[in-house]
Amino acid sequence: AQSVAQPEDQVNVAEGNPLTVKCTYSVSGNPYLFWYVQYPNRGLQFLLKYITGDNLVKGSYGFEAEFNKSQTSFHLKKPSALVSDSALYFCAVRDAKGSGNTGKLIFGQGTTLQVKP
Amino acid sequence: DTEVTQTPKHLVMGMTNKKSLKCEQHMGHRAMYWYKQKAKKPPELMFVYSYEKLSINESVPSRFSPECPNSSLLNLHLHALQPEDSALYLCASSYRDRGLMNTEAFFGQGTRLTVV
């Protein structure tokens, strides 16, 4: 079964410092990996995805993620954190199974990012 | 237009009420989803519609009844809910084709439902 794990419930970083939010995955077949961000009382916003190709994926708002097949990881990164980046971050993988190949998203438990001034 | 619009934003309903949540998108997406999310937890899939047909029901209680009247609209009809059904209900959509596995889902802002 497909799954993703986010080992940290919360990550704290000072504004201006680099940030990393960790995600590891377990899939059969090719991984289709996604990062979403959720601000309080809002829906999820798509940040970036890995399908194939370059291991470094660039996304919205200056975020990027590094796909590492040998470590089965897909960590989210940003060179310089902003206070406004404080939010809940979800890693997700497409499930290869499902009726009609609808590929439902399977989410990690989420990591709260706190960026302090 | 890359928006998924959900109405209402907030809803308070009694356990004997009947209400409906609405979702609309004009991106030409043919897969639409309902998710339920509790505070600080990941979204849990409830239903998937593919080409206006229900393709996945994640063993959701019958007091939740989805409907997809056309390719742009998705409804969730609510009846005789319990207080534990209080949550953020999220609608999402994505492309539905052979390449579906690599397409992201776009989420609405959600309906905050409180059952009293």
PDB file of C-alpha atoms in Angstrom:
ATOM      1  CA  ALA A   1       0.000   0.000   0.000  1.00  0.00           C
ATOM      2  CA  GLN A   2       1.122   3.534  -0.725  1.00  0.00           C
ATOM      3  CA  SER A   3       1.962   5.737   2.231  1.00  0.00           C
ATOM      4  CA  VAL A   4       3.859   8.842   3.258  1.00  0.00           C
ATOM      5  CA  ALA A   5       5.264   9.738   6.633  1.00  0.00           C
ATOM      6  CA  GLN A   6       6.092  13.115   8.074  1.00  0.00           C
ATOM      7  CA  PRO A   7       8.254  12.406  11.092  1.00  0.00           C
ATOM      8  CA  GLU A   8       8.005  15.862  12.679  1.00  0.00           C
ATOM      9  CA  ASP A   9       4.792  17.266  14.126  1.00  0.00           C
ATOM     10  CA  GLN A  10       6.322  20.721  14.265  1.00  0.00           C
ATOM     11  CA  VAL A  11       9.339  22.501  12.838  1.00  0.00           C
ATOM     12  CA  ASN A  12      10.566  25.790  14.277  1.00  0.00           C
ATOM     13  CA  VAL A  13      12.878  28.071  12.342  1.00  0.00           C
ATOM     14  CA  ALA A  14      13.966  31.684  12.572  1.00  0.00           C
ATOM     15  CA  GLU A  15      13.023  34.077   9.801  1.00  0.00           C
ATOM     16  CA  GLY A  16      15.728  34.258   7.164  1.00  0.00           C
ATOM     17  CA  ASN A  17      17.093  30.808   7.951  1.00  0.00           C
ATOM     18  CA  PRO A  18      16.694  27.834   5.617  1.00  0.00           C
ATOM     19  CA  LEU A  19      13.848  25.450   6.362  1.00  0.00           C
ATOM     20  CA  THR A  20      13.300  21.750   5.724  1.00  0.00           C
ATOM     21  CA  VAL A  21      10.087  19.817   6.225  1.00  0.00           C
ATOM     22  CA  LYS A  22      10.650  16.083   5.955  1.00  0.00           C
ATOM     23  CA  CYS A  23       8.653  13.445   4.117  1.00  0.00           C
ATOM     24  CA  THR A  24       9.389   9.814   3.386  1.00  0.00           C
ATOM     25  CA  TYR A  25       7.331   7.584   1.166  1.00  0.00           C
ATOM     26  CA  SER A  26       6.536   3.953   0.554  1.00  0.00           C
ATOM     27  CA  VAL A  27       5.092   3.063  -2.840  1.00  0.00           C
ATOM     28  CA  SER A  28       4.915   0.199  -5.250  1.00  0.00           C
ATOM     29  CA  GLY A  29       5.809   1.422  -8.693  1.00  0.00           C
ATOM     30  CA  ASN A  30       6.589   5.004  -9.650  1.00  0.00           C
ATOM     31  CA  PRO A  31       6.015   7.590  -6.933  1.00  0.00           C
ATOM     32  CA  TYR A  32       3.830  10.588  -7.699  1.00  0.00           C
ATOM     33  CA  LEU A  33       4.511  12.951  -4.808  1.00  0.00           C
ATOM     34  CA  PHE A  34       2.975  16.271  -3.844  1.00  0.00           C
ATOM     35  CA  TRP A  35       3.327  19.012  -1.249  1.00  0.00           C
ATOM     36  CA  TYR A  36       0.414  21.108  -0.067  1.00  0.00           C
ATOM     37  CA  VAL A  37       0.201  23.973   2.416  1.00  0.00           C
ATOM     38  CA  GLN A  38      -2.781  24.875   4.558  1.00  0.00           C
ATOM     39  CA  TYR A  39      -3.217  28.199   6.302  1.00  0.00           C
ATOM     40  CA  PRO A  40      -5.626  28.413   9.274  1.00  0.00           C
ATOM     41  CA  ASN A  41      -9.275  27.890   8.325  1.00  0.00           C
ATOM     42  CA  ARG A  42      -8.394  27.588   4.653  1.00  0.00           C
ATOM     43  CA  GLY A  43      -8.268  24.848   2.060  1.00  0.00           C
ATOM     44  CA  LEU A  44      -5.104  23.177   0.831  1.00  0.00           C
ATOM     45  CA  GLN A  45      -2.911  24.976  -1.668  1.00  0.00           C
ATOM     46  CA  PHE A  46      -0.741  23.028  -4.085  1.00  0.00           C
ATOM     47  CA  LEU A  47       2.974  23.829  -3.803  1.00  0.00           C
ATOM     48  CA  LEU A  48       4.794  21.390  -6.061  1.00  0.00           C
ATOM     49  CA  LYS A  49       4.941  17.834  -7.349  1.00  0.00           C
ATOM     50  CA  TYR A  50       7.433  15.195  -8.417  1.00  0.00           C
ATOM     51  CA  ILE A  51       6.493  13.002 -11.337  1.00  0.00           C
ATOM     52  CA  THR A  52       9.728  12.176 -13.114  1.00  0.00           C
ATOM     53  CA  GLY A  53      12.893  13.889 -14.263  1.00  0.00           C
ATOM     54  CA  ASP A  54      14.998  16.264 -12.181  1.00  0.00           C
ATOM     55  CA  ASN A  55      15.277  15.343  -8.546  1.00  0.00           C
ATOM     56  CA  LEU A  56      15.045  18.993  -7.506  1.00  0.00           C
ATOM     57  CA  VAL A  57      11.546  20.297  -8.063  1.00  0.00           C
ATOM     58  CA  LYS A  58      10.761  23.997  -7.844  1.00  0.00           C
ATOM     59  CA  GLY A  59       7.351  25.176  -6.766  1.00  0.00           C
ATOM     60  CA  SER A  60       5.318  28.131  -5.600  1.00  0.00           C
ATOM     61  CA  TYR A  61       6.391  30.841  -3.127  1.00  0.00           C
ATOM     62  CA  GLY A  62      10.097  29.954  -3.387  1.00  0.00           C
ATOM     63  CA  PHE A  63       9.664  26.385  -2.159  1.00  0.00           C
ATOM     64  CA  GLU A  64      11.494  23.440  -3.649  1.00  0.00           C
ATOM     65  CA  ALA A  65      11.671  19.756  -2.871  1.00  0.00           C
ATOM     66  CA  GLU A  66      14.366  17.177  -3.334  1.00  0.00           C
ATOM     67  CA  PHE A  67      13.402  13.704  -4.465  1.00  0.00           C
ATOM     68  CA  ASN A  68      15.793  11.015  -3.223  1.00  0.00           C
ATOM     69  CA  LYS A  69      14.994   7.546  -4.499  1.00  0.00           C
ATOM     70  CA  SER A  70      17.600   5.702  -2.438  1.00  0.00           C
ATOM     71  CA  GLN A  71      16.334   7.263   0.784  1.00  0.00           C
ATOM     72  CA  THR A  72      12.687   7.259  -0.336  1.00  0.00           C
ATOM     73  CA  SER A  73      12.395  10.867   0.711  1.00  0.00           C
ATOM     74  CA  PHE A  74      10.828  14.011  -0.684  1.00  0.00           C
ATOM     75  CA  HIS A  75      11.798  16.814   1.675  1.00  0.00           C
ATOM     76  CA  LEU A  76      10.394  20.317   1.244  1.00  0.00           C
ATOM     77  CA  LYS A  77      12.912  23.146   1.428  1.00  0.00           C
ATOM     78  CA  LYS A  78      13.190  26.893   1.242  1.00  0.00           C
ATOM     79  CA  PRO A  79      16.468  28.832   1.377  1.00  0.00           C
ATOM     80  CA  SER A  80      15.140  31.710   3.487  1.00  0.00           C
ATOM     81  CA  ALA A  81      12.016  31.341   5.633  1.00  0.00           C
ATOM     82  CA  LEU A  82       9.399  34.056   6.042  1.00  0.00           C
ATOM     83  CA  VAL A  83       7.038  34.534   8.984  1.00  0.00           C
ATOM     84  CA  SER A  84       4.197  34.224   6.458  1.00  0.00           C
ATOM     85  CA  ASP A  85       5.361  30.664   5.670  1.00  0.00           C
ATOM     86  CA  SER A  86       4.006  29.593   9.066  1.00  0.00           C
ATOM     87  CA  ALA A  87       1.309  27.036   8.249  1.00  0.00           C
ATOM     88  CA  LEU A  88       0.474  23.320   8.170  1.00  0.00           C
ATOM     89  CA  TYR A  89       2.276  21.364   5.452  1.00  0.00           C
ATOM     90  CA  PHE A  90       1.152  18.059   3.994  1.00  0.00           C
ATOM     91  CA  CYS A  91       3.094  15.619   1.889  1.00  0.00           C
ATOM     92  CA  ALA A  92       0.930  13.353  -0.307  1.00  0.00           C
ATOM     93  CA  VAL A  93       1.233  10.470  -2.733  1.00  0.00           C
ATOM     94  CA  ARG A  94      -1.151   9.300  -5.417  1.00  0.00           C
ATOM     95  CA  ASP A  95      -2.578   5.865  -4.700  1.00  0.00           C
ATOM     96  CA  ALA A  96      -1.973   3.596  -7.681  1.00  0.00           C
ATOM     97  CA  LYS A  97      -5.100   1.627  -6.836  1.00  0.00           C
ATOM     98  CA  GLY A  98      -8.669   2.727  -7.022  1.00  0.00           C
ATOM     99  CA  SER A  99     -11.734   2.328  -9.099  1.00  0.00           C
ATOM    100  CA  GLY A 100     -11.135   3.563 -12.614  1.00  0.00           C
ATOM    101  CA  ASN A 101      -7.621   4.695 -11.703  1.00  0.00           C
ATOM    102  CA  THR A 102      -8.890   7.814  -9.990  1.00  0.00           C
ATOM    103  CA  GLY A 103      -5.680   7.898  -7.989  1.00  0.00           C
ATOM    104  CA  LYS A 104      -6.803   9.270  -4.662  1.00  0.00           C
ATOM    105  CA  LEU A 105      -4.344  11.311  -2.659  1.00  0.00           C
ATOM    106  CA  ILE A 106      -2.900   9.759   0.473  1.00  0.00           C
ATOM    107  CA  PHE A 107      -1.696  12.392   2.935  1.00  0.00           C
ATOM    108  CA  GLY A 108       0.935  12.364   5.627  1.00  0.00           C
ATOM    109  CA  GLN A 109      -0.035  13.484   9.115  1.00  0.00           C
ATOM    110  CA  GLY A 110       1.114  17.032   8.504  1.00  0.00           C
ATOM    111  CA  THR A 111       3.897  19.213   9.894  1.00  0.00           C
ATOM    112  CA  THR A 112       3.269  22.582  11.477  1.00  0.00           C
ATOM    113  CA  LEU A 113       5.909  25.079  10.438  1.00  0.00           C
ATOM    114  CA  GLN A 114       6.484  27.948  12.838  1.00  0.00           C
ATOM    115  CA  VAL A 115       8.719  30.755  11.581  1.00  0.00           C
ATOM    116  CA  LYS A 116       9.674  33.246  14.271  1.00  0.00           C
ATOM    117  CA  PRO A 117      10.771  36.827  13.595  1.00  0.00           C
TER     118      PRO A 117
ATOM    119  CA  ASP B   1      -9.736  30.423 -13.508  1.00  0.00           C
ATOM    120  CA  THR B   2      -8.008  27.990 -11.168  1.00  0.00           C
ATOM    121  CA  GLU B   3     -10.532  28.186  -8.356  1.00  0.00           C
ATOM    122  CA  VAL B   4     -12.725  25.699  -6.640  1.00  0.00           C
ATOM    123  CA  THR B   5     -15.559  27.570  -4.945  1.00  0.00           C
ATOM    124  CA  GLN B   6     -17.397  26.157  -1.964  1.00  0.00           C
ATOM    125  CA  THR B   7     -20.549  27.493  -0.339  1.00  0.00           C
ATOM    126  CA  PRO B   8     -21.395  28.165   2.376  1.00  0.00           C
ATOM    127  CA  LYS B   9     -18.151  28.952   4.181  1.00  0.00           C
ATOM    128  CA  HIS B  10     -19.720  28.219   7.558  1.00  0.00           C
ATOM    129  CA  LEU B  11     -22.751  26.129   8.464  1.00  0.00           C
ATOM    130  CA  VAL B  12     -24.366  25.353  11.792  1.00  0.00           C
ATOM    131  CA  MET B  13     -27.059  22.706  11.725  1.00  0.00           C
ATOM    132  CA  GLY B  14     -29.112  20.729  14.162  1.00  0.00           C
ATOM    133  CA  MET B  15     -29.118  16.956  14.208  1.00  0.00           C
ATOM    134  CA  THR B  16     -32.559  16.814  12.591  1.00  0.00           C
ATOM    135  CA  ASN B  17     -31.815  19.317   9.825  1.00  0.00           C
ATOM    136  CA  LYS B  18     -31.210  18.716   6.147  1.00  0.00           C
ATOM    137  CA  LYS B  19     -28.629  20.902   4.460  1.00  0.00           C
ATOM    138  CA  SER B  20     -26.410  20.827   1.392  1.00  0.00           C
ATOM    139  CA  LEU B  21     -22.845  21.836   0.663  1.00  0.00           C
ATOM    140  CA  LYS B  22     -22.016  23.079  -2.817  1.00  0.00           C
ATOM    141  CA  CYS B  23     -18.827  23.019  -4.845  1.00  0.00           C
ATOM    142  CA  GLU B  24     -18.146  24.518  -8.268  1.00  0.00           C
ATOM    143  CA  GLN B  25     -15.176  24.554 -10.625  1.00  0.00           C
ATOM    144  CA  HIS B  26     -14.737  25.798 -14.176  1.00  0.00           C
ATOM    145  CA  MET B  27     -11.350  24.303 -14.971  1.00  0.00           C
ATOM    146  CA  GLY B  28     -12.737  21.464 -17.076  1.00  0.00           C
ATOM    147  CA  HIS B  29     -11.773  18.919 -14.431  1.00  0.00           C
ATOM    148  CA  ARG B  30     -13.676  15.663 -14.678  1.00  0.00           C
ATOM    149  CA  ALA B  31     -12.646  14.230 -11.302  1.00  0.00           C
ATOM    150  CA  MET B  32     -14.147  15.789  -8.195  1.00  0.00           C
ATOM    151  CA  TYR B  33     -13.695  14.858  -4.567  1.00  0.00           C
ATOM    152  CA  TRP B  34     -15.145  15.381  -1.109  1.00  0.00           C
ATOM    153  CA  TYR B  35     -12.796  15.274   1.860  1.00  0.00           C
ATOM    154  CA  LYS B  36     -13.469  15.626   5.578  1.00  0.00           C
ATOM    155  CA  GLN B  37     -10.835  17.227   7.769  1.00  0.00           C
ATOM    156  CA  LYS B  38     -10.628  17.458  11.538  1.00  0.00           C
ATOM    157  CA  ALA B  39      -8.466  20.109  13.176  1.00  0.00           C
ATOM    158  CA  LYS B  40      -4.735  19.668  12.529  1.00  0.00           C
ATOM    159  CA  LYS B  41      -5.321  16.291  10.850  1.00  0.00           C
ATOM    160  CA  PRO B  42      -4.894  15.292   7.217  1.00  0.00           C
ATOM    161  CA  PRO B  43      -7.949  15.333   4.957  1.00  0.00           C
ATOM    162  CA  GLU B  44      -9.818  12.030   4.757  1.00  0.00           C
ATOM    163  CA  LEU B  45     -11.289  11.075   1.424  1.00  0.00           C
ATOM    164  CA  MET B  46     -15.049  10.553   1.402  1.00  0.00           C
ATOM    165  CA  PHE B  47     -16.161  10.352  -2.241  1.00  0.00           C
ATOM    166  CA  VAL B  48     -14.716  10.545  -5.731  1.00  0.00           C
ATOM    167  CA  TYR B  49     -16.676  11.370  -8.869  1.00  0.00           C
ATOM    168  CA  SER B  50     -15.196  10.594 -12.243  1.00  0.00           C
ATOM    169  CA  TYR B  51     -17.018  11.896 -15.320  1.00  0.00           C
ATOM    170  CA  GLU B  52     -20.020  12.682 -13.121  1.00  0.00           C
ATOM    171  CA  LYS B  53     -20.253   9.103 -11.882  1.00  0.00           C
ATOM    172  CA  LEU B  54     -19.509   8.022  -8.332  1.00  0.00           C
ATOM    173  CA  SER B  55     -16.336   5.957  -8.510  1.00  0.00           C
ATOM    174  CA  ILE B  56     -15.222   5.779  -4.870  1.00  0.00           C
ATOM    175  CA  ASN B  57     -17.226   5.793  -1.653  1.00  0.00           C
ATOM    176  CA  GLU B  58     -14.913   5.344   1.311  1.00  0.00           C
ATOM    177  CA  SER B  59     -17.561   3.593   3.406  1.00  0.00           C
ATOM    178  CA  VAL B  60     -19.144   6.904   4.318  1.00  0.00           C
ATOM    179  CA  PRO B  61     -22.361   6.753   6.408  1.00  0.00           C
ATOM    180  CA  SER B  62     -25.563   7.212   4.423  1.00  0.00           C
ATOM    181  CA  ARG B  63     -26.350  10.448   6.250  1.00  0.00           C
ATOM    182  CA  PHE B  64     -23.871  11.945   3.732  1.00  0.00           C
ATOM    183  CA  SER B  65     -25.210  11.807   0.181  1.00  0.00           C
ATOM    184  CA  PRO B  66     -23.118  13.141  -2.713  1.00  0.00           C
ATOM    185  CA  GLU B  67     -24.460  14.348  -6.027  1.00  0.00           C
ATOM    186  CA  CYS B  68     -22.768  15.500  -9.217  1.00  0.00           C
ATOM    187  CA  PRO B  69     -25.412  17.231 -11.378  1.00  0.00           C
ATOM    188  CA  ASN B  70     -22.932  18.203 -14.107  1.00  0.00           C
ATOM    189  CA  SER B  71     -19.216  18.407 -14.795  1.00  0.00           C
ATOM    190  CA  SER B  72     -18.828  21.696 -12.909  1.00  0.00           C
ATOM    191  CA  LEU B  73     -20.889  21.067  -9.794  1.00  0.00           C
ATOM    192  CA  LEU B  74     -20.623  18.776  -6.831  1.00  0.00           C
ATOM    193  CA  ASN B  75     -23.031  18.705  -3.900  1.00  0.00           C
ATOM    194  CA  LEU B  76     -22.964  16.986  -0.540  1.00  0.00           C
ATOM    195  CA  HIS B  77     -26.384  16.501   1.027  1.00  0.00           C
ATOM    196  CA  LEU B  78     -26.460  16.217   4.796  1.00  0.00           C
ATOM    197  CA  HIS B  79     -29.190  14.671   6.907  1.00  0.00           C
ATOM    198  CA  ALA B  80     -29.431  13.584  10.544  1.00  0.00           C
ATOM    199  CA  LEU B  81     -25.805  14.337  11.274  1.00  0.00           C
ATOM    200  CA  GLN B  82     -24.092  13.745  14.592  1.00  0.00           C
ATOM    201  CA  PRO B  83     -21.954  16.213  16.563  1.00  0.00           C
ATOM    202  CA  GLU B  84     -18.875  14.159  15.675  1.00  0.00           C
ATOM    203  CA  ASP B  85     -19.500  15.027  12.030  1.00  0.00           C
ATOM    204  CA  SER B  86     -18.452  18.589  12.799  1.00  0.00           C
ATOM    205  CA  ALA B  87     -15.397  19.274  10.640  1.00  0.00           C
ATOM    206  CA  LEU B  88     -14.037  21.186   7.666  1.00  0.00           C
ATOM    207  CA  TYR B  89     -15.441  19.715   4.462  1.00  0.00           C
ATOM    208  CA  LEU B  90     -13.199  20.194   1.469  1.00  0.00           C
ATOM    209  CA  CYS B  91     -14.034  19.844  -2.177  1.00  0.00           C
ATOM    210  CA  ALA B  92     -11.292  19.240  -4.731  1.00  0.00           C
ATOM    211  CA  SER B  93     -10.998  18.640  -8.450  1.00  0.00           C
ATOM    212  CA  SER B  94      -8.379  17.386 -10.867  1.00  0.00           C
ATOM    213  CA  TYR B  95      -7.950  16.349 -14.473  1.00  0.00           C
ATOM    214  CA  ARG B  96      -9.292  12.935 -15.283  1.00  0.00           C
ATOM    215  CA  ASP B  97      -7.427  11.185 -18.035  1.00  0.00           C
ATOM    216  CA  ARG B  98      -4.789   8.531 -18.476  1.00  0.00           C
ATOM    217  CA  GLY B  99      -2.277  10.851 -16.900  1.00  0.00           C
ATOM    218  CA  LEU B 100      -4.341  11.391 -13.799  1.00  0.00           C
ATOM    219  CA  MET B 101      -1.685   9.979 -11.547  1.00  0.00           C
ATOM    220  CA  ASN B 102       0.577  12.941 -12.177  1.00  0.00           C
ATOM    221  CA  THR B 103      -1.976  15.707 -11.820  1.00  0.00           C
ATOM    222  CA  GLU B 104      -2.449  17.763  -8.730  1.00  0.00           C
ATOM    223  CA  ALA B 105      -5.792  18.327  -7.065  1.00  0.00           C
ATOM    224  CA  PHE B 106      -7.104  21.846  -6.552  1.00  0.00           C
ATOM    225  CA  PHE B 107      -8.926  22.409  -3.286  1.00  0.00           C
ATOM    226  CA  GLY B 108     -11.674  24.780  -2.307  1.00  0.00           C
ATOM    227  CA  GLN B 109     -11.516  26.791   0.900  1.00  0.00           C
ATOM    228  CA  GLY B 110     -13.878  24.428   2.625  1.00  0.00           C
ATOM    229  CA  THR B 111     -17.115  24.593   4.570  1.00  0.00           C
ATOM    230  CA  ARG B 112     -16.745  24.702   8.330  1.00  0.00           C
ATOM    231  CA  LEU B 113     -19.625  22.552   9.570  1.00  0.00           C
ATOM    232  CA  THR B 114     -20.826  22.533  13.151  1.00  0.00           C
ATOM    233  CA  VAL B 115     -23.518  20.058  14.194  1.00  0.00           C
ATOM    234  CA  VAL B 116     -25.368  21.000  17.377  1.00  0.00           C
TER     235      VAL B 116
END
